[in-house]
Short mmCIF file of C-alpha atoms (C1' of nucleotides) in Angstrom, two decimals:
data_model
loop_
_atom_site.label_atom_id
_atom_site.label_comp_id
_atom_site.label_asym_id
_atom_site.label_seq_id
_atom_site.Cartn_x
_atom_site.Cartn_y
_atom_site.Cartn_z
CA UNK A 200 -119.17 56.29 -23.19
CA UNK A 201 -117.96 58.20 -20.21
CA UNK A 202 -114.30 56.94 -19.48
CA UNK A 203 -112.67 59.06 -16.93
CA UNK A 204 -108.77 59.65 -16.90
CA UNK A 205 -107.45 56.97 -14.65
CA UNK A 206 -108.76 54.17 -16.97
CA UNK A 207 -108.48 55.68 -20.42
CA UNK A 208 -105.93 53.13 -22.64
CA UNK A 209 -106.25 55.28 -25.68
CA UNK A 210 -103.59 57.96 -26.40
CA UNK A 211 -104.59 61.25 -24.99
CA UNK A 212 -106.69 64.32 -26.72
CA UNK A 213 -105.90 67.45 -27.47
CA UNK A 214 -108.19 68.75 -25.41
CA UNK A 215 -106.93 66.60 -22.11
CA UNK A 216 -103.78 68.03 -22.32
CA UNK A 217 -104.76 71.89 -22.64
CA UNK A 218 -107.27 71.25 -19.54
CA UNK A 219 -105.18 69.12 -17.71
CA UNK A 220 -102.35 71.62 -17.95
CA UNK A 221 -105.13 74.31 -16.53
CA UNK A 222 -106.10 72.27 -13.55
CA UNK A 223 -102.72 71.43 -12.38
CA UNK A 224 -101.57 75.29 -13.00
CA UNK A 225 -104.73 76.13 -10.90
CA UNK A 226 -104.64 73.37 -8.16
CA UNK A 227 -100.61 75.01 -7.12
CA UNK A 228 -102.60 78.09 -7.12
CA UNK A 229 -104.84 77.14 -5.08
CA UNK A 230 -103.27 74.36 -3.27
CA UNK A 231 -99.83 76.44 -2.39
CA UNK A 232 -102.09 79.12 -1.26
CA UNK A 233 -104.47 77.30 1.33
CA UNK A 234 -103.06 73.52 1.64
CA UNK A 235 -104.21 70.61 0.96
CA UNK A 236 -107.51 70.84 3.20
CA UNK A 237 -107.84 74.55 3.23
CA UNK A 238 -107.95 74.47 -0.36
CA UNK A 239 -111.29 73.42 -1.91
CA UNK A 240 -112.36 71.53 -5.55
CA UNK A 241 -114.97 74.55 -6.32
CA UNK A 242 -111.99 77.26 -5.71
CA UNK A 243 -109.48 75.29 -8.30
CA UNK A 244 -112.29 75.22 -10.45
CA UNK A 245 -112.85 78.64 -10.35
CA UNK A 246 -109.05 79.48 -10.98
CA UNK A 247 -109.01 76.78 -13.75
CA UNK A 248 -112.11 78.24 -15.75
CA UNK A 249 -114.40 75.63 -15.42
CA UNK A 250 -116.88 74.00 -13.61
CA UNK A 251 -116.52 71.50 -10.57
CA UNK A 252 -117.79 68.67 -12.27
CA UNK A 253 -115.95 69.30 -15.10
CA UNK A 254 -112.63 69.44 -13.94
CA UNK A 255 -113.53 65.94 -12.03
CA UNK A 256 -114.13 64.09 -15.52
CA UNK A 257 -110.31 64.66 -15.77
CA UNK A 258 -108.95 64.13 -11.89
CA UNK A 259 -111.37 62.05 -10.10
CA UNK A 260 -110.70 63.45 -6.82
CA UNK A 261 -108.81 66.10 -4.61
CA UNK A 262 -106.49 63.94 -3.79
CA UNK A 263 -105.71 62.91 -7.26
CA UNK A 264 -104.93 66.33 -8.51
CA UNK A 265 -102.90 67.02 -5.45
CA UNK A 266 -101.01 63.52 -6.35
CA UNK A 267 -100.64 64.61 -9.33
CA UNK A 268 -99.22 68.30 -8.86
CA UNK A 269 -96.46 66.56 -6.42
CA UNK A 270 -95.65 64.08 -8.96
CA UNK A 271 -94.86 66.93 -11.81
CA UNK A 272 -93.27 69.33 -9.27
CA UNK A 273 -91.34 67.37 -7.13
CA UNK A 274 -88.45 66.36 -10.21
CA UNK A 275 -87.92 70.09 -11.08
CA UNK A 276 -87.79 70.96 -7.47
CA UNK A 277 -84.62 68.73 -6.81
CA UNK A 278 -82.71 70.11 -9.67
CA UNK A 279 -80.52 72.13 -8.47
CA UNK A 280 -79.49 69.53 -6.05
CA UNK A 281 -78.87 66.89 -8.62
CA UNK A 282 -76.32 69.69 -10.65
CA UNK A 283 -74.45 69.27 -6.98
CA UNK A 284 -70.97 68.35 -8.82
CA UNK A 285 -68.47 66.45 -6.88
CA UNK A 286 -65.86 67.43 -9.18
CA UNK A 287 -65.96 70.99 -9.57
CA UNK A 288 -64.53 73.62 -6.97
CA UNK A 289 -66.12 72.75 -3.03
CA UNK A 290 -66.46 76.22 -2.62
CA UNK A 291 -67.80 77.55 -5.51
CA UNK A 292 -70.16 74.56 -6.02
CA UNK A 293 -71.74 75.54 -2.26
CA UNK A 294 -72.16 79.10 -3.47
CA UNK A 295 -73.68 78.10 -6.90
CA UNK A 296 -75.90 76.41 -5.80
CA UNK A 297 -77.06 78.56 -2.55
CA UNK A 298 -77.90 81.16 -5.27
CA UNK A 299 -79.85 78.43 -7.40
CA UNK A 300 -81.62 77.42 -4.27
CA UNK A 301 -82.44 81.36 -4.03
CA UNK A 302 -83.78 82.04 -7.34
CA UNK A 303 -86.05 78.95 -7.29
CA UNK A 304 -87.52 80.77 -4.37
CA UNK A 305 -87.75 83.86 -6.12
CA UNK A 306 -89.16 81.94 -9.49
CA UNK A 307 -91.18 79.27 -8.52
CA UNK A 308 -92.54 80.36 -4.71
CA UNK A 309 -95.72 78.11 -5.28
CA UNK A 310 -94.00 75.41 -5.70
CA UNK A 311 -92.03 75.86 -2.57
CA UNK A 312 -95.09 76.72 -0.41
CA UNK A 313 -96.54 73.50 -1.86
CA UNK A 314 -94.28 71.28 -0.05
CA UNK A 315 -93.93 73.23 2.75
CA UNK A 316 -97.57 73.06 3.63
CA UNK A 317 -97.58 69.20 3.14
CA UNK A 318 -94.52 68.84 5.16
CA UNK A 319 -95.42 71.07 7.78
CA UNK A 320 -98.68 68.74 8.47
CA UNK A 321 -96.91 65.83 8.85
CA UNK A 322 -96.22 64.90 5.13
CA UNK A 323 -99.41 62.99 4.67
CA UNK A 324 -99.35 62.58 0.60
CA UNK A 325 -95.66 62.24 -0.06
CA UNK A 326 -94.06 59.96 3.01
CA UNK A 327 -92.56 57.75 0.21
CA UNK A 328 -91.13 60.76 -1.69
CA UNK A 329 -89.34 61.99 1.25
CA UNK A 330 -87.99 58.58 2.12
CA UNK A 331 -87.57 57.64 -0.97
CA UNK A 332 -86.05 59.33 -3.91
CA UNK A 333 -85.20 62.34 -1.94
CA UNK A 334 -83.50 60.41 0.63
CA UNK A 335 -81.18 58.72 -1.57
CA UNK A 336 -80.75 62.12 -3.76
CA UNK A 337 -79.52 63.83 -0.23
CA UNK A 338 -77.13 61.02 1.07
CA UNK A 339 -75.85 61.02 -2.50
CA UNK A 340 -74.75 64.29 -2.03
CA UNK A 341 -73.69 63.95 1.46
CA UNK A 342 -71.25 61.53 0.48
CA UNK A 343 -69.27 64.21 -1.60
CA UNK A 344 -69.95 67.21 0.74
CA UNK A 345 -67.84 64.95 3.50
CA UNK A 346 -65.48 63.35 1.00
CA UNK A 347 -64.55 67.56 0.30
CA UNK A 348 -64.64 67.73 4.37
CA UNK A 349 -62.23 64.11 4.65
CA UNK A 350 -60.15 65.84 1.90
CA UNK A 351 -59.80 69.06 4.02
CA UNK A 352 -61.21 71.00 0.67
CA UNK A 353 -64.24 72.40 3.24
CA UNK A 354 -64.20 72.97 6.88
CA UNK A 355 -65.25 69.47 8.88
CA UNK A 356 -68.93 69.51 9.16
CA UNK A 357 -72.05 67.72 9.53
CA UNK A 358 -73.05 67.27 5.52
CA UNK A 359 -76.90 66.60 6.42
CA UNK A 360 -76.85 69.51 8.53
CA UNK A 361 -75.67 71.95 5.74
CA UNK A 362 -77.91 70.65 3.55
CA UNK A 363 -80.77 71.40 5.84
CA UNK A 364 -79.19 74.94 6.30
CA UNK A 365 -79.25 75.77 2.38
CA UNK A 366 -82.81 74.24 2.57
CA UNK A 367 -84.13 76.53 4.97
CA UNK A 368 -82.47 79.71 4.51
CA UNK A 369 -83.14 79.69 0.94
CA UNK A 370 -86.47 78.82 1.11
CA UNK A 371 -87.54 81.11 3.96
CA UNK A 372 -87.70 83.96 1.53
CA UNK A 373 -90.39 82.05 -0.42
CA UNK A 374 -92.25 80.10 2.47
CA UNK A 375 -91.94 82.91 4.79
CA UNK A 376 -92.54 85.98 2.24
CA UNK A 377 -94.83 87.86 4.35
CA UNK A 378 -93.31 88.11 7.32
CA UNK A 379 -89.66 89.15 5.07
CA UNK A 380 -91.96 91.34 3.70
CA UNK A 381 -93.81 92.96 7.12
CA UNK A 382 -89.88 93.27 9.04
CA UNK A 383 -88.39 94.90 5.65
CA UNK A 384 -91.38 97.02 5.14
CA UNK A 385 -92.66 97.38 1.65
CA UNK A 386 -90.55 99.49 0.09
CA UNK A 387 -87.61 96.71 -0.67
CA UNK A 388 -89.11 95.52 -3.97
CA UNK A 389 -87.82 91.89 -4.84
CA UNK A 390 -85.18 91.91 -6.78
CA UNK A 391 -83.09 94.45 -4.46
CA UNK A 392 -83.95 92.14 -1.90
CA UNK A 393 -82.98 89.15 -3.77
CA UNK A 394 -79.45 90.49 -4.23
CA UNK A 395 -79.00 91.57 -0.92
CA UNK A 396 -79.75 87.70 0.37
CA UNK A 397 -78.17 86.65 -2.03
CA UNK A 398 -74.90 88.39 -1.53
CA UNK A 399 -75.43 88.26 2.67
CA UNK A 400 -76.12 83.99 2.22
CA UNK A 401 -72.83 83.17 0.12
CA UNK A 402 -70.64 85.14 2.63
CA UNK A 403 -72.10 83.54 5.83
CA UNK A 404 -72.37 80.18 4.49
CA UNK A 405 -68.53 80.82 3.43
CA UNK A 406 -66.70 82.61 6.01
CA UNK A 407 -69.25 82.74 8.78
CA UNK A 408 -70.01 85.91 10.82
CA UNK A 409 -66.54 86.78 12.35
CA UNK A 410 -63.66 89.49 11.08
CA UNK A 411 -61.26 87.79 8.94
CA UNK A 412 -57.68 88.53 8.21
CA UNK A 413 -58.45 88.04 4.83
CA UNK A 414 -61.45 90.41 3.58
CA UNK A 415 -63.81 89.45 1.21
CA UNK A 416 -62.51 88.84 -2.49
CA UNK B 152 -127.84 84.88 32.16
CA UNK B 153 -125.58 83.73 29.76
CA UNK B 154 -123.06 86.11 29.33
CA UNK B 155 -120.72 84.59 27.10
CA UNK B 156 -117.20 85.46 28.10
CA UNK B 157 -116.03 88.89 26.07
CA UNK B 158 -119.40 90.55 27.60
CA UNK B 159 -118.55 89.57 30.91
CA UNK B 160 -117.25 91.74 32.54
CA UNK B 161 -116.93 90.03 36.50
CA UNK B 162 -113.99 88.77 37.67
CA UNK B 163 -113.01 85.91 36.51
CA UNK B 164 -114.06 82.09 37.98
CA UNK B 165 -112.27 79.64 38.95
CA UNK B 166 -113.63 77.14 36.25
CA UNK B 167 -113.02 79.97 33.45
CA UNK B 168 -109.35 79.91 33.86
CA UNK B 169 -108.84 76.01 33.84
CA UNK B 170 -111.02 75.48 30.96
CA UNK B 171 -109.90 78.13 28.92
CA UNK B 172 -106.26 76.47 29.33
CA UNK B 173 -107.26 73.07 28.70
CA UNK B 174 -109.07 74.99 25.09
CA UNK B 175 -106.01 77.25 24.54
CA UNK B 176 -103.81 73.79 24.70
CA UNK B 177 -105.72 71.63 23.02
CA UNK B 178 -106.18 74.16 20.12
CA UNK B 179 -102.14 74.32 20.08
CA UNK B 180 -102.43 70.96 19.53
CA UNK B 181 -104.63 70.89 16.51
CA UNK B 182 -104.24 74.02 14.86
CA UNK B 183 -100.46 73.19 14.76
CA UNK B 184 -100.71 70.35 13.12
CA UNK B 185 -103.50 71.26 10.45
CA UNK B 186 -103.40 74.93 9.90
CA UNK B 187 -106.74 77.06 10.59
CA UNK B 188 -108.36 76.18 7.57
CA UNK B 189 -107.11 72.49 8.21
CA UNK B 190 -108.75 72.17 12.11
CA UNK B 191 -112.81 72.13 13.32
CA UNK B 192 -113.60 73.11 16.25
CA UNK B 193 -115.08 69.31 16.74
CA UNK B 194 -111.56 68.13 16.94
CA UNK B 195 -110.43 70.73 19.45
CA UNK B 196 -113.62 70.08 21.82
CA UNK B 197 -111.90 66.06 21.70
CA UNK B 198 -109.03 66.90 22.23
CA UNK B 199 -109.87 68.94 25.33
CA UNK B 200 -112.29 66.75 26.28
CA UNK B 201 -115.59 68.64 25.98
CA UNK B 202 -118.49 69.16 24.55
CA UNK B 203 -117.93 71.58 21.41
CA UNK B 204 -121.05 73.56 22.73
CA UNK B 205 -119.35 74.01 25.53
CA UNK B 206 -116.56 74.70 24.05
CA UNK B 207 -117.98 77.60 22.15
CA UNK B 208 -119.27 79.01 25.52
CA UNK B 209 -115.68 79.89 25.93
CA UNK B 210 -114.26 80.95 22.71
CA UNK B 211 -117.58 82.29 20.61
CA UNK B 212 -115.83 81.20 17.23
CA UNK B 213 -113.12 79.10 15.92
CA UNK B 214 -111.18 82.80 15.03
CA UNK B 215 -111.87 83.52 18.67
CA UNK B 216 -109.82 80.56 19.72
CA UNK B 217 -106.96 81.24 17.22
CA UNK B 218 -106.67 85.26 17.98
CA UNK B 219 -106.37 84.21 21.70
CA UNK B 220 -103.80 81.69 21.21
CA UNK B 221 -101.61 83.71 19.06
CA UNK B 222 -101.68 86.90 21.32
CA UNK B 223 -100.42 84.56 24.43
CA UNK B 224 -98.02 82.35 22.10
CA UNK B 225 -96.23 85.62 20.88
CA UNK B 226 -94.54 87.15 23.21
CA UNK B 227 -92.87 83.30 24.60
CA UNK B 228 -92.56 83.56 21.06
CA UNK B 229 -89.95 86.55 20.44
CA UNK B 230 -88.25 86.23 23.81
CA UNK B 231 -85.36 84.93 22.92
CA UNK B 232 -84.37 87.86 20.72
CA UNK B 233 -85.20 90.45 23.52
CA UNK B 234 -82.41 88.79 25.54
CA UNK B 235 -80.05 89.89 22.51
CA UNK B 236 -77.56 91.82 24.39
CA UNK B 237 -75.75 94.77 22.94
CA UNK B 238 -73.07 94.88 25.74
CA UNK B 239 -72.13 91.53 25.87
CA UNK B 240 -69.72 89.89 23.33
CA UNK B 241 -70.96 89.73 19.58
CA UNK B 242 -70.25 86.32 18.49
CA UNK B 243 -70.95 84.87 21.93
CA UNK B 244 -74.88 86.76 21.82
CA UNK B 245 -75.24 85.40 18.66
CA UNK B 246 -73.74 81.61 19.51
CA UNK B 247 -76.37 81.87 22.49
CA UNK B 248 -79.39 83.45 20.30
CA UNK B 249 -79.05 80.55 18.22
CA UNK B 250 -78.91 77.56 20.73
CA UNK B 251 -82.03 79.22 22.46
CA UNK B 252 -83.73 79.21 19.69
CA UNK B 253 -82.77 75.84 18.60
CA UNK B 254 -83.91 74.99 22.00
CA UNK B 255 -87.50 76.60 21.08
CA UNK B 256 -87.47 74.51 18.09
CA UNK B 257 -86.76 71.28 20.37
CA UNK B 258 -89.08 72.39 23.36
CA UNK B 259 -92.02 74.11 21.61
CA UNK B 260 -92.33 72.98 18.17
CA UNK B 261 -95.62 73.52 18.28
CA UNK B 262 -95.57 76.88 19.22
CA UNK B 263 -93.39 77.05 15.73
CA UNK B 264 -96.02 75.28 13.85
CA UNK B 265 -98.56 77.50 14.51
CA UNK B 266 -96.53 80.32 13.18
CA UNK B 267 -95.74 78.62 10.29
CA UNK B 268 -98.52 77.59 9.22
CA UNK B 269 -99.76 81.04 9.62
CA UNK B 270 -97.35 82.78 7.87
CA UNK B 271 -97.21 79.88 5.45
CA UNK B 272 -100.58 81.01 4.43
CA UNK B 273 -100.44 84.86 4.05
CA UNK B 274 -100.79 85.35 7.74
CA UNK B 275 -104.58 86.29 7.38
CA UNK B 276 -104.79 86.50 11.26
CA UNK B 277 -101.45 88.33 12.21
CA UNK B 278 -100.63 90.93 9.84
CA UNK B 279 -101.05 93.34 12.39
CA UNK B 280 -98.88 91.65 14.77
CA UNK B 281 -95.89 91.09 11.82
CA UNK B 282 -96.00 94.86 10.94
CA UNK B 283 -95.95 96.09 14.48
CA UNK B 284 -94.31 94.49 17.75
CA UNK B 285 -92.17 91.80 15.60
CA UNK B 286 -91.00 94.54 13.42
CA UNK B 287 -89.66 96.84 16.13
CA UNK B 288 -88.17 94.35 17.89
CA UNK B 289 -86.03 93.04 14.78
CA UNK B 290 -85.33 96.70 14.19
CA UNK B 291 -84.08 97.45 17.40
CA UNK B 292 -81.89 94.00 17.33
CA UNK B 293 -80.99 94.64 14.02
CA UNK B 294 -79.39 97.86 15.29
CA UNK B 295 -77.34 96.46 17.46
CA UNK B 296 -75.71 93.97 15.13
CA UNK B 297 -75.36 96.60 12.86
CA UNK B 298 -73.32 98.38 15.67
CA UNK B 299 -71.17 95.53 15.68
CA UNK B 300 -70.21 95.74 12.52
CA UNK B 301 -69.38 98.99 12.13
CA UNK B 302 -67.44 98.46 15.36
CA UNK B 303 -65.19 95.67 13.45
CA UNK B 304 -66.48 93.16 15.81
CA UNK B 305 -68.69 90.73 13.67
CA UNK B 306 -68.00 90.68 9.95
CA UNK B 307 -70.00 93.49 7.98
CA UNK B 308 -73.10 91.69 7.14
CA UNK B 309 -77.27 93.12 6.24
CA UNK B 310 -78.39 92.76 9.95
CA UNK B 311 -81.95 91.84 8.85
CA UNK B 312 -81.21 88.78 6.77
CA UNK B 313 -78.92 87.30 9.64
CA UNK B 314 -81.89 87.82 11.47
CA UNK B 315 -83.64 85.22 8.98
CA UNK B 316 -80.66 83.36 8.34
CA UNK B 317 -80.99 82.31 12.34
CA UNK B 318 -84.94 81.99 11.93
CA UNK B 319 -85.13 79.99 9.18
CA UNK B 320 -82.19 77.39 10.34
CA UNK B 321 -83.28 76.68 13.94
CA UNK B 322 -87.28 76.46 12.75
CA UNK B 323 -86.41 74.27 9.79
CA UNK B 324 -86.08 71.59 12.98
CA UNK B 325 -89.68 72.27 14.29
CA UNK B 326 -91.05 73.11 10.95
CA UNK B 327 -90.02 70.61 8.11
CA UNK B 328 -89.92 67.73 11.42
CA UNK B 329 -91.06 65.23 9.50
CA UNK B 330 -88.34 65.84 6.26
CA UNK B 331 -85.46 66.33 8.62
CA UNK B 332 -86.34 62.49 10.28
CA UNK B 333 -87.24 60.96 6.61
CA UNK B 334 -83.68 62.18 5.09
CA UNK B 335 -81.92 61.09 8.94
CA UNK B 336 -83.42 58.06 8.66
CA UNK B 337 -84.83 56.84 11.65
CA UNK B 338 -82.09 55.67 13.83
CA UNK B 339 -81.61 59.47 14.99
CA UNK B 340 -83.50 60.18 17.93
CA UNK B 341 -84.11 63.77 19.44
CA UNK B 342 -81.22 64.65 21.35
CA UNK B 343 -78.06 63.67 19.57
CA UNK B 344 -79.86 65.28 17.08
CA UNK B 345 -80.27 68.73 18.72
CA UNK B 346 -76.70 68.57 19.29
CA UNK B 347 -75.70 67.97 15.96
CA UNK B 348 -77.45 70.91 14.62
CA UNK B 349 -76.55 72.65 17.58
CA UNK B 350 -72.49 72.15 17.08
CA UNK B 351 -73.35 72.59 12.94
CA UNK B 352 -74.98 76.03 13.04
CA UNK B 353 -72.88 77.64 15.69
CA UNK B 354 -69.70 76.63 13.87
CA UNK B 355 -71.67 78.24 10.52
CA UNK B 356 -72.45 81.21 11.77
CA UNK B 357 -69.61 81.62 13.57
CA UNK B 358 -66.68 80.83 10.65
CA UNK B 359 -68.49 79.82 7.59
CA UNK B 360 -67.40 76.56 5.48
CA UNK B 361 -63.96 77.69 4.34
CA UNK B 362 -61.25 75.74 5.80
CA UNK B 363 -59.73 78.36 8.54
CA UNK B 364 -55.96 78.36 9.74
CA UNK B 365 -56.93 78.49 13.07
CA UNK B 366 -59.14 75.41 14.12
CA UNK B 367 -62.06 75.66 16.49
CA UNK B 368 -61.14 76.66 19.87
"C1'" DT C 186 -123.09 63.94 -43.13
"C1'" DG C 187 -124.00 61.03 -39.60
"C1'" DA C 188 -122.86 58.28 -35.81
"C1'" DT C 189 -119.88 57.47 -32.15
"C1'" DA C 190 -116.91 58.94 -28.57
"C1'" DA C 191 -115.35 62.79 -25.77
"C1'" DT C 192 -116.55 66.69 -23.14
"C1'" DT C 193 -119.46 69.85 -20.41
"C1'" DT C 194 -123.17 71.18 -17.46
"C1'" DG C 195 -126.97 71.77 -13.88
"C1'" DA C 196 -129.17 69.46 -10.47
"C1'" DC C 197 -128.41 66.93 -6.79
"C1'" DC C 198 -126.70 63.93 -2.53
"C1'" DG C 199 -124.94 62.56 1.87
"C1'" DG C 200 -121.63 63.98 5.15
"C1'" DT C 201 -119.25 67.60 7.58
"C1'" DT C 202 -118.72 72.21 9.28
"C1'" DG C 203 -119.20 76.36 12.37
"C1'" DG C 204 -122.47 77.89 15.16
"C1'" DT C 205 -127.25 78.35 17.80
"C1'" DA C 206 -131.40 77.55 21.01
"C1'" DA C 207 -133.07 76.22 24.88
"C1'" DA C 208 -133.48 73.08 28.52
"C1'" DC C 209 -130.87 71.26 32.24
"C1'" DA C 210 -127.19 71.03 35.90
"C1'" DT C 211 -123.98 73.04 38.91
"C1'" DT C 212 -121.69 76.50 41.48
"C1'" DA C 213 -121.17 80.61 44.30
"C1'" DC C 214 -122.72 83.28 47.77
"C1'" DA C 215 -126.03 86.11 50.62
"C1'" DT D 19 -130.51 76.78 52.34
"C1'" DG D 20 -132.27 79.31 48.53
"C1'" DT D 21 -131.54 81.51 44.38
"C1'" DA D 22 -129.37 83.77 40.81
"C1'" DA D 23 -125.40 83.41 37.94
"C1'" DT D 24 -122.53 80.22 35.73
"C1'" DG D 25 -121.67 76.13 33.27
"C1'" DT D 26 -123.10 71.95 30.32
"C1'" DT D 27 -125.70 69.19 27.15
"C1'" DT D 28 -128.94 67.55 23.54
"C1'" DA D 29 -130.92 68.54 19.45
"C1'" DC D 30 -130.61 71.11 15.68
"C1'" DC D 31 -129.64 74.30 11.47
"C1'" DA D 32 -127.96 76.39 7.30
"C1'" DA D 33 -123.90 76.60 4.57
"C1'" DC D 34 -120.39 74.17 2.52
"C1'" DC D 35 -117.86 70.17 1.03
"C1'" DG D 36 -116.32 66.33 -2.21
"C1'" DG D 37 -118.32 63.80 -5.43
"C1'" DT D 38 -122.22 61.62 -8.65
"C1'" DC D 39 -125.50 61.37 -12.40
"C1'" DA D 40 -127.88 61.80 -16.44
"C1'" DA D 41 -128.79 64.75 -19.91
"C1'" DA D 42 -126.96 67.96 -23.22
"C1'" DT D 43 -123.31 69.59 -26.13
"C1'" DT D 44 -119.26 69.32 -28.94
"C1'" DA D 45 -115.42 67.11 -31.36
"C1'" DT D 46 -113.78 63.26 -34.35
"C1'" DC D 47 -113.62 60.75 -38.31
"C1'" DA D 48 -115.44 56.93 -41.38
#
DNA sequence: TGATAATTTGACCGGTTGGTAAACATTACA
DNA sequence: TGTAATGTTTACCAACCGGTCAAATTATCA
């Protein structure tokens, strides 16, 4: 008998595993590439290997795979937030994790342009994520970023608002690659270009854009 | 005849210009929010309250629509930068770059949308205008901050990525809309919001995170 | 091995999409 | 006012879309 995935009780095949793996590694190809409703089932199945109907037997519908995808990606995405330690150095904790921020944007671009798409059209498929878990993972972290402020550790400031900052100038080199690309012309390959944000991100987000008495350590 | 409107070569009527605006608008509107892919041309004709027929008397195709609507939403686009001024003071031209285009973000965020979704995408339909006008601009801007800091009067810093450091952090607000309100939480409404991030990023730019001796003027 | 369950496929369906044809209505202007 | 150009609408089409179905194939294991 037919059984597609949703209602299967038994434990899962080898087979549903390898393919499921394949769809999901296709759909952020796809889905990353074109959004949600730019992307289409026949274009996954093309990237997956296999035919349309085929790759249905395992994810019922588009929005099922695109569920899905979210699901598996949106845990690993919030990583290097959740490393955010409250008792390590304020400083150096900002800076680590700018540059983690940075090299999931150079390692895992997909996944960034994945939520960007869905966010950018209104978050349709992942309103609950956003005021849910990540939500409560970013006032978490607020908390500490203005207990370092209260404890005069980091210079008074809005805690959402730098959060938001790291957010989007990390993520601009992944969401935004083209037009980095088109302004730097092509000859900066990435990883020259990766060090150059990298090193041009941790100083402004540390001592800001005017001369200091105190030059650069 | 019919002379649909890139053959015609006449002057212009009366009824050309106010329909084409209420099209142009009303495909702001829905592009914006959906992408290219994302939009029909059914939903634009609603939106501008016409007949898509008549619509496509207008604009022959749906690319049509989009090509005209970037060309015009451009240049409003990039004028904030072209008021970067290399005689006036460095840290006050970039203080005022950034609230204008934090303004942008508050006034036009569709306008931002329709960029980013573009980009987002691989900028199918504006390569052309990334590689050319955009570039020189942010070359010739970039010169001038790098002026600056060879002068000794900003901090020495890779011109180009300050450029996206300031892109990416007033956007984020017109972009990623609906994250910024989820993590906020609802009570937040526009404008003590746009001052927030206004007071945030200025103070950022200006002297980073680390606790300074000498407090904000 | 054989039978049962899991997987794969080609043909197909109804709805939507971008776009067209041609008849009809309105405007501009001599 | 007449008429030619401009503007609008109804009906329609072919391609594409997400998804179904039943038949065919392959894997599993008693």
């Amino acid at each position: 008998m037919v059984l597609p995935r949703a209602a299967r009780t038994q434990r899962r095949t080898r087979i549903q595993g390898e393919k499921e793996e394949r769809i999901l590694e296709a759909a952020l190809e796809v889905f990353s590439a074109n959004g949600f409703r730019g992307s289409t089932v026949d274009q996954i199945a093309e990237v997956a290997g296999m035919s349309k109907p085929n790759l249905l037997y395992y994810f019922r519908t588009k929005e099922a795979m695109h569920r899905a995808l979210i699901d598996r990606v949106l845990d690993t995405w919030l990583d290097p937030l959740r490393e955010f330690n409250a008792e390590g150095n304020p400083v150096a904790e900002i800076r680590s994790y700018i540059r983690r921020k940075l090299e999931m944007a150079r390692d895992y671009p997909r996944e960034s342009r994945l939520f960007a798409n869905e966010v950018l059209q209104g978050a349709p498929h992942i309103e609950d994520e956003l005021k849910g878990p990540l939500k409560s993972l970013v006032d978490e972290k607020a908390e500490v970023i203005r207990a370092w402020a209260k404890a005069g550790k980091i210079a008074k400031c809005d805690p959402y608002h730098l959060i938001f900052a790291i957010w989007s100038t990390t993520q601009h080199y992944a969401d935004f690659d083209v037009q980095v690309r088109a302004v730097l012309g092509q000859g900066n390959a990435g990883d020259g270009r990766f060090e150059d944000a990298a090193r041009f991100l941790e100083r402004l987000f540390v001592d800001g854009l005017q001369v200091s008495e105190q030059p650069a350590a």
